[in-house]
PDB file of C-alpha atoms in Angstrom:
ATOM      1  CA  MET Z 644     -15.345  17.043 -31.888  1.00  0.00           C
ATOM      2  CA  ASN Z 645     -13.887  15.110 -34.790  1.00  0.00           C
ATOM      3  CA  PHE Z 646     -15.177  11.540 -34.491  1.00  0.00           C
ATOM      4  CA  ASP Z 647     -13.096  10.189 -37.377  1.00  0.00           C
ATOM      5  CA  PHE Z 648     -10.926   8.064 -35.100  1.00  0.00           C
ATOM      6  CA  VAL Z 649     -13.868   6.484 -33.257  1.00  0.00           C
ATOM      7  CA  THR Z 650     -15.697   5.855 -36.529  1.00  0.00           C
ATOM      8  CA  ASN Z 651     -12.745   4.273 -38.326  1.00  0.00           C
ATOM      9  CA  ALA Z 652     -10.968   2.523 -35.441  1.00  0.00           C
ATOM     10  CA  THR Z 653     -10.755  -1.237 -35.238  1.00  0.00           C
ATOM     11  CA  ALA Z 654     -12.258  -3.117 -32.289  1.00  0.00           C
ATOM     12  CA  LYS Z 655      -8.765  -3.520 -30.824  1.00  0.00           C
ATOM     13  CA  GLU Z 656      -8.041   0.205 -31.165  1.00  0.00           C
ATOM     14  CA  LEU Z 657     -11.336   1.073 -29.458  1.00  0.00           C
ATOM     15  CA  GLU Z 658     -10.460  -1.216 -26.555  1.00  0.00           C
ATOM     16  CA  GLN Z 659      -7.069   0.475 -26.284  1.00  0.00           C
ATOM     17  CA  PHE Z 660      -8.768   3.868 -26.453  1.00  0.00           C
ATOM     18  CA  LYS Z 661     -11.054   2.995 -23.541  1.00  0.00           C
ATOM     19  CA  SER Z 662      -8.193   1.508 -21.529  1.00  0.00           C
ATOM     20  CA  VAL Z 663      -6.030   4.611 -22.021  1.00  0.00           C
ATOM     21  CA  CYS Z 664      -8.830   6.941 -20.934  1.00  0.00           C
ATOM     22  CA  ASN Z 665      -9.589   4.822 -17.869  1.00  0.00           C
ATOM     23  CA  GLN Z 666      -5.917   4.747 -16.924  1.00  0.00           C
ATOM     24  CA  LEU Z 667      -5.604   8.507 -17.193  1.00  0.00           C
ATOM     25  CA  LEU Z 668      -8.740   9.177 -15.163  1.00  0.00           C
ATOM     26  CA  SER Z 669      -7.837   6.701 -12.431  1.00  0.00           C
ATOM     27  CA  ARG Z 670      -4.062   7.172 -12.211  1.00  0.00           C
ATOM     28  CA  THR Z 671      -3.597  10.756 -13.525  1.00  0.00           C
ATOM     29  CA  TYR Z 672      -0.298   9.916 -15.276  1.00  0.00           C
ATOM     30  CA  ILE Z 673       0.823   7.487 -17.955  1.00  0.00           C
ATOM     31  CA  VAL Z 674       4.545   6.881 -18.106  1.00  0.00           C
ATOM     32  CA  ARG Z 675       6.432   4.112 -19.916  1.00  0.00           C
ATOM     33  CA  THR Z 676       3.519   1.676 -20.112  1.00  0.00           C
ATOM     34  CA  ILE Z 677       1.858  -0.247 -22.911  1.00  0.00           C
ATOM     35  CA  TYR Z 678      -0.461   2.753 -23.309  1.00  0.00           C
ATOM     36  CA  HIS Z 679       2.342   5.219 -23.991  1.00  0.00           C
ATOM     37  CA  LEU Z 680       2.760   4.314 -27.688  1.00  0.00           C
ATOM     38  CA  PHE Z 681      -0.997   4.421 -28.300  1.00  0.00           C
ATOM     39  CA  LEU Z 682      -1.227   7.884 -26.723  1.00  0.00           C
ATOM     40  CA  SER Z 683       1.698   9.106 -28.787  1.00  0.00           C
ATOM     41  CA  ARG Z 684      -0.061   8.024 -31.984  1.00  0.00           C
ATOM     42  CA  HIS Z 685      -3.567   9.162 -31.087  1.00  0.00           C
ATOM     43  CA  TYR Z 686      -2.923  12.077 -28.761  1.00  0.00           C
ATOM     44  CA  GLU Z 687      -5.351  14.508 -30.444  1.00  0.00           C
ATOM     45  CA  ALA Z 688      -8.236  12.009 -30.517  1.00  0.00           C
ATOM     46  CA  VAL Z 689      -7.879  11.200 -26.815  1.00  0.00           C
ATOM     47  CA  GLN Z 690      -7.417  14.875 -25.968  1.00  0.00           C
ATOM     48  CA  GLU Z 691     -10.603  15.867 -27.788  1.00  0.00           C
ATOM     49  CA  TYR Z 692     -12.634  13.118 -26.135  1.00  0.00           C
ATOM     50  CA  LEU Z 693     -11.426  13.937 -22.617  1.00  0.00           C
ATOM     51  CA  SER Z 694     -12.084  17.635 -23.169  1.00  0.00           C
ATOM     52  CA  LEU Z 695     -15.804  16.806 -23.420  1.00  0.00           C
ATOM     53  CA  LEU Z 696     -15.551  15.518 -19.855  1.00  0.00           C
ATOM     54  CA  ASP Z 697     -13.715  18.655 -18.664  1.00  0.00           C
ATOM     55  CA  TRP Z 698     -10.316  16.974 -18.595  1.00  0.00           C
ATOM     56  CA  ASP Z 699      -7.240  18.499 -20.194  1.00  0.00           C
ATOM     57  CA  LEU Z 700      -4.734  15.962 -21.536  1.00  0.00           C
ATOM     58  CA  ARG Z 701      -1.149  17.188 -21.481  1.00  0.00           C
ATOM     59  CA  ARG Z 702       2.242  15.693 -22.239  1.00  0.00           C
ATOM     60  CA  ASP Z 703       5.745  16.315 -21.018  1.00  0.00           C
ATOM     61  CA  GLU Z 704       7.856  15.347 -23.992  1.00  0.00           C
ATOM     62  CA  LEU Z 705      11.133  16.018 -22.209  1.00  0.00           C
ATOM     63  CA  ASN Z 706      10.403  13.590 -19.385  1.00  0.00           C
ATOM     64  CA  GLY Z 707       8.237  11.189 -21.378  1.00  0.00           C
ATOM     65  CA  TYR Z 708       4.820  11.088 -19.740  1.00  0.00           C
ATOM     66  CA  PHE Z 709       1.193  12.132 -20.227  1.00  0.00           C
ATOM     67  CA  TYR Z 710      -1.181  13.455 -17.576  1.00  0.00           C
ATOM     68  CA  VAL Z 711      -4.626  14.965 -17.116  1.00  0.00           C
ATOM     69  CA  LEU Z 712      -5.932  17.985 -15.236  1.00  0.00           C
ATOM     70  CA  ASN Z 713      -9.566  18.706 -14.510  1.00  0.00           C
ATOM     71  CA  THR Z 714     -10.438  22.059 -16.060  1.00  0.00           C
ATOM     72  CA  ASP Z 715     -12.998  22.740 -13.305  1.00  0.00           C
ATOM     73  CA  GLU Z 716     -10.435  21.821 -10.624  1.00  0.00           C
ATOM     74  CA  ALA Z 717     -12.818  19.113  -9.452  1.00  0.00           C
ATOM     75  CA  ASN Z 718     -12.129  15.446  -8.620  1.00  0.00           C
ATOM     76  CA  ARG Z 719      -8.912  16.306  -6.810  1.00  0.00           C
ATOM     77  CA  CYS Z 720      -7.257  13.784  -4.538  1.00  0.00           C
ATOM     78  CA  ASN Z 721      -6.866  15.712  -1.284  1.00  0.00           C
ATOM     79  CA  LEU Z 722      -3.810  14.600   0.660  1.00  0.00           C
ATOM     80  CA  ASN Z 723      -3.681  14.769   4.421  1.00  0.00           C
ATOM     81  CA  LYS Z 724      -0.721  16.408   6.120  1.00  0.00           C
ATOM     82  CA  LYS Z 725       1.363  13.241   6.467  1.00  0.00           C
ATOM     83  CA  GLU Z 726       0.769  12.209   2.866  1.00  0.00           C
ATOM     84  CA  THR Z 727       1.719  15.736   1.839  1.00  0.00           C
ATOM     85  CA  ALA Z 728       4.928  15.557   3.862  1.00  0.00           C
ATOM     86  CA  ILE Z 729       5.914  12.273   2.198  1.00  0.00           C
ATOM     87  CA  LEU Z 730       5.187  13.718  -1.249  1.00  0.00           C
ATOM     88  CA  LEU Z 731       7.321  16.726  -0.362  1.00  0.00           C
ATOM     89  CA  ALA Z 732      10.166  14.500   0.841  1.00  0.00           C
ATOM     90  CA  LEU Z 733      10.035  12.478  -2.381  1.00  0.00           C
ATOM     91  CA  ARG Z 734      10.173  15.680  -4.422  1.00  0.00           C
ATOM     92  CA  LEU Z 735      13.180  16.910  -2.426  1.00  0.00           C
ATOM     93  CA  ILE Z 736      14.989  13.600  -2.916  1.00  0.00           C
ATOM     94  CA  TYR Z 737      14.254  13.767  -6.649  1.00  0.00           C
ATOM     95  CA  GLU Z 738      15.598  17.318  -6.766  1.00  0.00           C
ATOM     96  CA  GLU Z 739      18.784  16.267  -4.962  1.00  0.00           C
ATOM     97  CA  ASN Z 740      19.359  13.450  -7.478  1.00  0.00           C
ATOM     98  CA  MET Z 741      18.432  15.187 -10.731  1.00  0.00           C
ATOM     99  CA  GLU Z 742      22.012  15.721 -11.874  1.00  0.00           C
ATOM    100  CA  ARG Z 743      22.769  12.009 -11.466  1.00  0.00           C
ATOM    101  CA  LEU Z 744      19.651  10.565 -13.073  1.00  0.00           C
ATOM    102  CA  GLY Z 745      20.008   8.100 -15.938  1.00  0.00           C
ATOM    103  CA  LEU Z 746      18.059   7.924 -19.180  1.00  0.00           C
ATOM    104  CA  GLU Z 747      14.888   6.699 -17.487  1.00  0.00           C
ATOM    105  CA  GLN Z 748      15.019   9.701 -15.120  1.00  0.00           C
ATOM    106  CA  ASP Z 749      13.926   7.743 -12.052  1.00  0.00           C
ATOM    107  CA  ALA Z 750      15.441   8.514  -8.670  1.00  0.00           C
ATOM    108  CA  VAL Z 751      15.790   5.407  -6.514  1.00  0.00           C
ATOM    109  CA  CYS Z 752      15.601   5.585  -2.732  1.00  0.00           C
ATOM    110  CA  THR Z 753      14.272   3.638   0.246  1.00  0.00           C
ATOM    111  CA  VAL Z 754      11.334   4.257   2.539  1.00  0.00           C
ATOM    112  CA  ARG Z 755      13.917   4.903   5.266  1.00  0.00           C
ATOM    113  CA  ASP Z 756      15.431   7.733   3.194  1.00  0.00           C
ATOM    114  CA  VAL Z 757      12.019   9.378   2.924  1.00  0.00           C
ATOM    115  CA  LEU Z 758      11.226   8.948   6.611  1.00  0.00           C
ATOM    116  CA  GLU Z 759      14.496  10.601   7.590  1.00  0.00           C
ATOM    117  CA  LYS Z 760      13.214  13.768   5.947  1.00  0.00           C
ATOM    118  CA  VAL Z 761       9.726  13.739   7.451  1.00  0.00           C
ATOM    119  CA  VAL Z 762      10.982  12.806  10.914  1.00  0.00           C
ATOM    120  CA  THR Z 763      14.160  14.907  11.079  1.00  0.00           C
ATOM    121  CA  ASP Z 764      14.143  17.640   8.420  1.00  0.00           C
ATOM    122  CA  TYR Z 765      10.402  18.321   8.576  1.00  0.00           C
ATOM    123  CA  PRO Z 766       9.154  16.797  11.840  1.00  0.00           C
ATOM    124  CA  VAL Z 767       5.638  15.917  10.744  1.00  0.00           C
ATOM    125  CA  PHE Z 768       5.954  12.268  11.751  1.00  0.00           C
ATOM    126  CA  PRO Z 769       6.967  11.163  15.263  1.00  0.00           C
ATOM    127  CA  ALA Z 770      10.382   9.568  15.826  1.00  0.00           C
ATOM    128  CA  LYS Z 771       8.700   6.160  15.563  1.00  0.00           C
ATOM    129  CA  PRO Z 772       6.118   6.640  12.800  1.00  0.00           C
ATOM    130  CA  ASN Z 773       3.082   4.425  12.375  1.00  0.00           C
ATOM    131  CA  MET Z 774       4.212   2.275   9.464  1.00  0.00           C
ATOM    132  CA  GLU Z 775       0.650   1.520   8.402  1.00  0.00           C
ATOM    133  CA  GLU Z 776       0.115   5.255   7.880  1.00  0.00           C
ATOM    134  CA  VAL Z 777       3.353   5.324   5.918  1.00  0.00           C
ATOM    135  CA  LYS Z 778       2.187   2.385   3.803  1.00  0.00           C
ATOM    136  CA  ARG Z 779      -1.137   4.074   3.044  1.00  0.00           C
ATOM    137  CA  ALA Z 780       0.612   7.279   1.965  1.00  0.00           C
ATOM    138  CA  PHE Z 781       3.005   5.481  -0.377  1.00  0.00           C
ATOM    139  CA  THR Z 782       0.150   3.404  -1.803  1.00  0.00           C
ATOM    140  CA  VAL Z 783      -1.804   6.560  -2.703  1.00  0.00           C
ATOM    141  CA  LEU Z 784       1.218   7.950  -4.519  1.00  0.00           C
ATOM    142  CA  GLU Z 785       1.906   4.684  -6.343  1.00  0.00           C
ATOM    143  CA  ASN Z 786      -1.732   4.509  -7.440  1.00  0.00           C
ATOM    144  CA  HIS Z 787      -1.240   7.890  -9.096  1.00  0.00           C
ATOM    145  CA  SER Z 788       2.012   6.882 -10.837  1.00  0.00           C
ATOM    146  CA  VAL Z 789       4.272   9.196  -8.850  1.00  0.00           C
ATOM    147  CA  ILE Z 790       6.371   6.330  -7.493  1.00  0.00           C
ATOM    148  CA  GLN Z 791       6.915   2.673  -8.288  1.00  0.00           C
ATOM    149  CA  ARG Z 792       7.761   0.011  -5.742  1.00  0.00           C
ATOM    150  CA  LEU Z 793      10.864  -1.947  -6.765  1.00  0.00           C
ATOM    151  CA  GLU Z 794      11.497  -4.255  -3.835  1.00  0.00           C
ATOM    152  CA  GLY Z 795       9.992  -4.930  -0.412  1.00  0.00           C
ATOM    153  CA  LYS Z 796       6.843  -3.555   1.210  1.00  0.00           C
ATOM    154  CA  PHE Z 797       5.937   0.049   1.894  1.00  0.00           C
ATOM    155  CA  ASN Z 798       5.785  -0.555   5.649  1.00  0.00           C
ATOM    156  CA  GLN Z 799       9.443  -1.656   5.661  1.00  0.00           C
ATOM    157  CA  GLY Z 800      12.276   0.857   5.919  1.00  0.00           C
ATOM    158  CA  SER Z 801      14.370  -1.162   3.448  1.00  0.00           C
ATOM    159  CA  CYS Z 802      11.690  -1.031   0.733  1.00  0.00           C
ATOM    160  CA  ARG Z 803      13.210   0.347  -2.505  1.00  0.00           C
ATOM    161  CA  ILE Z 804      11.146   2.705  -4.610  1.00  0.00           C
ATOM    162  CA  ALA Z 805      11.616   4.623  -7.852  1.00  0.00           C
ATOM    163  CA  ILE Z 806      10.496   8.241  -7.851  1.00  0.00           C
ATOM    164  CA  LEU Z 807       9.129   8.844 -11.343  1.00  0.00           C
ATOM    165  CA  PRO Z 808       9.616  12.109 -13.289  1.00  0.00           C
ATOM    166  CA  THR Z 809       5.856  12.677 -12.974  1.00  0.00           C
ATOM    167  CA  ILE Z 810       6.616  14.151  -9.554  1.00  0.00           C
ATOM    168  CA  LEU Z 811       7.868  17.270 -11.346  1.00  0.00           C
ATOM    169  CA  SER Z 812       4.331  18.194 -12.379  1.00  0.00           C
ATOM    170  CA  ALA Z 813       2.757  16.867  -9.177  1.00  0.00           C
ATOM    171  CA  VAL Z 814       4.930  19.318  -7.227  1.00  0.00           C
ATOM    172  CA  SER Z 815       6.285  22.262  -9.200  1.00  0.00           C
ATOM    173  CA  SER Z 816       9.327  24.148  -7.957  1.00  0.00           C
ATOM    174  CA  GLU Z 817       7.065  27.003  -6.871  1.00  0.00           C
ATOM    175  CA  LYS Z 818       4.792  24.748  -4.839  1.00  0.00           C
ATOM    176  CA  LEU Z 819       7.797  22.949  -3.403  1.00  0.00           C
ATOM    177  CA  ASN Z 820       9.169  26.198  -2.013  1.00  0.00           C
ATOM    178  CA  LEU Z 821       5.762  27.256  -0.699  1.00  0.00           C
ATOM    179  CA  VAL Z 822       5.033  24.006   1.110  1.00  0.00           C
ATOM    180  CA  VAL Z 823       8.523  23.868   2.637  1.00  0.00           C
ATOM    181  CA  PHE Z 824       7.787  27.295   4.084  1.00  0.00           C
ATOM    182  CA  VAL Z 825       4.401  26.201   5.442  1.00  0.00           C
ATOM    183  CA  LEU Z 826       5.724  22.996   6.982  1.00  0.00           C
ATOM    184  CA  LYS Z 827       8.489  24.896   8.746  1.00  0.00           C
ATOM    185  CA  LYS Z 828       6.022  27.243  10.406  1.00  0.00           C
ATOM    186  CA  GLU Z 829       4.801  26.482  13.885  1.00  0.00           C
ATOM    187  CA  GLU Z 830       1.336  24.994  13.814  1.00  0.00           C
ATOM    188  CA  THR Z 831      -0.498  27.546  15.932  1.00  0.00           C
ATOM    189  CA  ASP Z 832      -3.920  27.354  14.314  1.00  0.00           C
ATOM    190  CA  GLU Z 833      -6.109  25.141  12.175  1.00  0.00           C
ATOM    191  CA  GLU Z 834      -5.131  26.934   8.955  1.00  0.00           C
ATOM    192  CA  ALA Z 835      -1.510  25.920   9.417  1.00  0.00           C
ATOM    193  CA  GLU Z 836      -2.669  22.337   9.743  1.00  0.00           C
ATOM    194  CA  GLU Z 837      -4.558  22.373   6.454  1.00  0.00           C
ATOM    195  CA  ASP Z 838      -2.411  24.518   4.181  1.00  0.00           C
ATOM    196  CA  PRO Z 839       0.156  21.921   3.040  1.00  0.00           C
ATOM    197  CA  ALA Z 840      -2.461  19.434   1.895  1.00  0.00           C
ATOM    198  CA  ASP Z 841      -4.396  22.141   0.120  1.00  0.00           C
ATOM    199  CA  GLN Z 842      -1.301  23.236  -1.765  1.00  0.00           C
ATOM    200  CA  LEU Z 843      -0.446  19.741  -2.978  1.00  0.00           C
ATOM    201  CA  ALA Z 844      -3.916  18.336  -3.654  1.00  0.00           C
ATOM    202  CA  LEU Z 845      -3.012  18.018  -7.320  1.00  0.00           C
ATOM    203  CA  PHE Z 846      -3.951  14.539  -8.419  1.00  0.00           C
ATOM    204  CA  GLN Z 847      -6.818  14.343 -10.938  1.00  0.00           C
TER     205      GLN Z 847
END
Protein backbone atom coordinates (compact mmCIF):
# COMPACT_ATOMS: atom_id res chain seq x y z
CA MET A 1 0.00 0.00 0.00
CA ASN A 2 1.13 3.53 -0.71
CA PHE A 3 1.07 5.40 2.60
CA ASP A 4 1.91 8.79 1.10
CA PHE A 5 -1.51 10.23 1.87
CA VAL A 6 -1.51 9.10 5.51
CA THR A 7 2.06 10.33 5.98
CA ASN A 8 1.49 13.76 4.44
CA ALA A 9 -2.13 14.44 5.43
CA THR A 10 -3.03 17.20 7.85
CA ALA A 11 -4.79 16.41 11.13
CA LYS A 12 -8.07 17.61 9.60
CA GLU A 13 -7.61 15.38 6.54
CA LEU A 14 -6.89 12.37 8.75
CA GLU A 15 -10.09 13.01 10.71
CA GLN A 16 -12.01 13.22 7.44
CA PHE A 17 -10.33 10.03 6.26
CA LYS A 18 -11.44 8.16 9.38
CA SER A 19 -14.96 9.58 9.18
CA VAL A 20 -15.33 8.56 5.52
CA CYS A 21 -14.17 5.01 6.22
CA ASN A 22 -16.50 4.69 9.21
CA GLN A 23 -19.41 5.99 7.16
CA LEU A 24 -18.77 3.51 4.37
CA LEU A 25 -18.43 0.55 6.73
CA SER A 26 -21.53 1.43 8.73
CA ARG A 27 -23.84 2.74 5.99
CA THR A 28 -22.49 0.98 2.85
CA TYR A 29 -23.17 4.00 0.60
CA ILE A 30 -22.10 7.63 0.52
CA VAL A 31 -24.26 9.89 -1.60
CA ARG A 32 -24.38 13.69 -1.66
CA THR A 33 -22.92 14.22 1.81
CA ILE A 34 -20.04 16.24 3.19
CA TYR A 35 -17.87 13.16 2.61
CA HIS A 36 -18.57 12.99 -1.12
CA LEU A 37 -16.03 15.68 -2.11
CA PHE A 38 -13.33 14.16 0.10
CA LEU A 39 -13.87 10.73 -1.48
CA SER A 40 -13.75 12.22 -4.96
CA ARG A 41 -10.36 13.78 -4.20
CA HIS A 42 -8.83 10.87 -2.32
CA TYR A 43 -10.58 7.88 -3.85
CA GLU A 44 -7.42 5.80 -4.44
CA ALA A 45 -6.08 6.32 -0.90
CA VAL A 46 -9.36 5.25 0.70
CA GLN A 47 -9.70 2.35 -1.73
CA GLU A 48 -6.23 1.04 -0.92
CA TYR A 49 -6.80 1.29 2.83
CA LEU A 50 -10.16 -0.49 2.73
CA SER A 51 -8.73 -3.24 0.53
CA LEU A 52 -6.49 -4.24 3.45
CA LEU A 53 -9.68 -4.94 5.39
CA ASP A 54 -11.18 -6.98 2.53
CA TRP A 55 -13.51 -4.20 1.41
CA ASP A 56 -13.79 -3.09 -2.20
CA LEU A 57 -14.61 0.61 -2.66
CA ARG A 58 -16.56 1.35 -5.83
CA ARG A 59 -18.19 4.40 -7.35
CA ASP A 60 -21.11 4.97 -9.65
CA GLU A 61 -20.14 8.14 -11.46
CA LEU A 62 -23.37 8.29 -13.45
CA ASN A 63 -25.58 8.33 -10.36
CA GLY A 64 -23.12 10.07 -8.05
CA TYR A 65 -22.44 7.74 -5.14
CA PHE A 66 -19.75 5.53 -3.60
CA TYR A 67 -20.25 2.14 -1.96
CA VAL A 68 -18.34 -0.80 -0.51
CA LEU A 69 -18.58 -4.56 -0.98
CA ASN A 70 -16.90 -7.14 1.21
CA THR A 71 -14.61 -9.24 -0.97
CA ASP A 72 -15.19 -12.29 1.25
CA GLU A 73 -18.97 -11.75 1.10
CA ALA A 74 -18.94 -11.46 4.88
CA ASN A 75 -20.61 -8.87 7.14
CA ARG A 76 -23.79 -8.89 5.08
CA CYS A 77 -26.98 -7.40 6.45
CA ASN A 78 -29.47 -10.24 6.07
CA LEU A 79 -32.99 -8.97 5.47
CA ASN A 80 -36.02 -10.90 6.60
CA LYS A 81 -38.83 -11.56 4.15
CA LYS A 82 -40.85 -8.44 4.99
CA GLU A 83 -37.81 -6.17 4.79
CA THR A 84 -36.98 -7.81 1.47
CA ALA A 85 -40.49 -7.18 0.18
CA ILE A 86 -40.29 -3.49 1.10
CA LEU A 87 -36.89 -3.18 -0.59
CA LEU A 88 -38.35 -4.83 -3.67
CA ALA A 89 -41.34 -2.47 -3.66
CA LEU A 90 -39.04 0.55 -3.38
CA ARG A 91 -36.97 -0.72 -6.31
CA LEU A 92 -40.12 -1.21 -8.41
CA ILE A 93 -41.33 2.30 -7.59
CA TYR A 94 -37.91 3.69 -8.53
CA GLU A 95 -38.03 1.77 -11.81
CA GLU A 96 -41.50 3.13 -12.59
CA ASN A 97 -40.30 6.71 -12.00
CA MET A 98 -36.89 6.62 -13.68
CA GLU A 99 -38.00 8.46 -16.81
CA ARG A 100 -39.37 11.33 -14.72
CA LEU A 101 -36.51 11.73 -12.27
CA GLY A 102 -34.84 15.13 -11.89
CA LEU A 103 -31.16 15.95 -11.62
CA GLU A 104 -30.84 14.53 -8.11
CA GLN A 105 -32.31 11.22 -9.35
CA ASP A 106 -34.42 10.63 -6.25
CA ALA A 107 -37.87 9.09 -6.57
CA VAL A 108 -40.29 10.46 -3.98
CA CYS A 109 -43.15 8.37 -2.64
CA THR A 110 -45.05 7.70 0.58
CA VAL A 111 -45.05 4.74 2.93
CA ARG A 112 -48.62 4.12 1.75
CA ASP A 113 -47.40 3.78 -1.85
CA VAL A 114 -44.92 1.12 -0.77
CA LEU A 115 -47.45 -0.77 1.34
CA GLU A 116 -49.87 -0.94 -1.57
CA LYS A 117 -47.30 -3.04 -3.40
CA VAL A 118 -46.45 -5.39 -0.54
CA VAL A 119 -50.09 -5.84 0.47
CA THR A 120 -51.74 -5.98 -2.96
CA ASP A 121 -49.17 -6.67 -5.70
CA TYR A 122 -46.99 -8.99 -3.61
CA PRO A 123 -49.10 -10.08 -0.63
CA VAL A 124 -46.31 -10.53 1.90
CA PHE A 125 -47.89 -8.21 4.45
CA PRO A 126 -51.45 -8.66 5.75
CA ALA A 127 -54.16 -6.18 4.74
CA LYS A 128 -53.53 -4.34 8.02
CA PRO A 129 -49.74 -4.52 8.43
CA ASN A 130 -47.99 -4.11 11.76
CA MET A 131 -46.69 -0.56 11.40
CA GLU A 132 -43.89 -1.14 13.89
CA GLU A 133 -42.55 -3.87 11.59
CA VAL A 134 -42.88 -1.44 8.70
CA LYS A 135 -41.00 1.22 10.67
CA ARG A 136 -38.17 -1.19 11.49
CA ALA A 137 -37.81 -2.19 7.83
CA PHE A 138 -37.65 1.41 6.61
CA THR A 139 -35.19 2.30 9.37
CA VAL A 140 -32.81 -0.47 8.26
CA LEU A 141 -32.91 0.82 4.70
CA GLU A 142 -32.40 4.43 5.75
CA ASN A 143 -29.43 3.41 7.89
CA HIS A 144 -27.85 1.98 4.75
CA SER A 145 -28.54 5.10 2.64
CA VAL A 146 -31.06 3.47 0.32
CA ILE A 147 -33.84 5.88 1.30
CA GLN A 148 -34.13 9.21 3.08
CA ARG A 149 -37.08 10.29 5.17
CA LEU A 150 -38.41 13.68 4.05
CA GLU A 151 -41.48 14.21 6.19
CA GLY A 152 -43.43 12.31 8.84
CA LYS A 153 -42.64 9.03 10.59
CA PHE A 154 -42.06 5.63 9.05
CA ASN A 155 -45.05 4.14 10.88
CA GLN A 156 -47.39 6.64 9.19
CA GLY A 157 -48.84 6.00 5.74
CA SER A 158 -48.44 9.67 4.81
CA CYS A 159 -44.69 9.68 5.54
CA ARG A 160 -42.79 10.98 2.48
CA ILE A 161 -39.52 9.33 1.55
CA ALA A 162 -36.91 9.75 -1.17
CA ILE A 163 -35.66 6.58 -2.82
CA LEU A 164 -31.99 7.23 -3.55
CA PRO A 165 -30.20 6.03 -6.71
CA THR A 166 -28.15 3.71 -4.48
CA ILE A 167 -31.07 1.28 -4.75
CA LEU A 168 -29.87 0.47 -8.28
CA SER A 169 -26.83 -1.34 -6.91
CA ALA A 170 -28.66 -2.69 -3.86
CA VAL A 171 -31.08 -4.44 -6.23
CA SER A 172 -29.83 -4.99 -9.77
CA SER A 173 -32.29 -5.57 -12.59
CA GLU A 174 -31.35 -9.25 -12.59
CA LYS A 175 -32.00 -9.67 -8.88
CA LEU A 176 -35.20 -7.66 -9.17
CA ASN A 177 -36.57 -10.09 -11.74
CA LEU A 178 -35.45 -13.11 -9.71
CA VAL A 179 -36.99 -11.96 -6.45
CA VAL A 180 -40.27 -10.99 -8.13
CA PHE A 181 -40.42 -14.56 -9.39
CA VAL A 182 -39.69 -16.01 -5.95
CA LEU A 183 -42.22 -13.81 -4.16
CA LYS A 184 -44.93 -14.79 -6.63
CA LYS A 185 -44.41 -18.48 -5.95
CA GLU A 186 -46.58 -20.22 -3.41
CA GLU A 187 -44.74 -20.71 -0.16
CA THR A 188 -44.92 -24.48 0.12
CA ASP A 189 -41.67 -25.13 1.94
CA GLU A 190 -39.05 -23.47 4.10
CA GLU A 191 -36.77 -22.73 1.13
CA ALA A 192 -39.43 -20.53 -0.44
CA GLU A 193 -39.59 -18.61 2.81
CA GLU A 194 -35.87 -17.89 2.88
CA ASP A 195 -34.98 -17.33 -0.77
CA PRO A 196 -36.00 -13.66 -1.15
CA ALA A 197 -33.96 -12.49 1.82
CA ASP A 198 -30.98 -14.50 0.68
CA GLN A 199 -31.12 -12.92 -2.76
CA LEU A 200 -31.23 -9.36 -1.44
CA ALA A 201 -28.89 -9.62 1.55
CA LEU A 202 -26.56 -7.14 -0.14
CA PHE A 203 -25.71 -4.49 2.39
CA GLN A 204 -22.06 -4.43 3.53
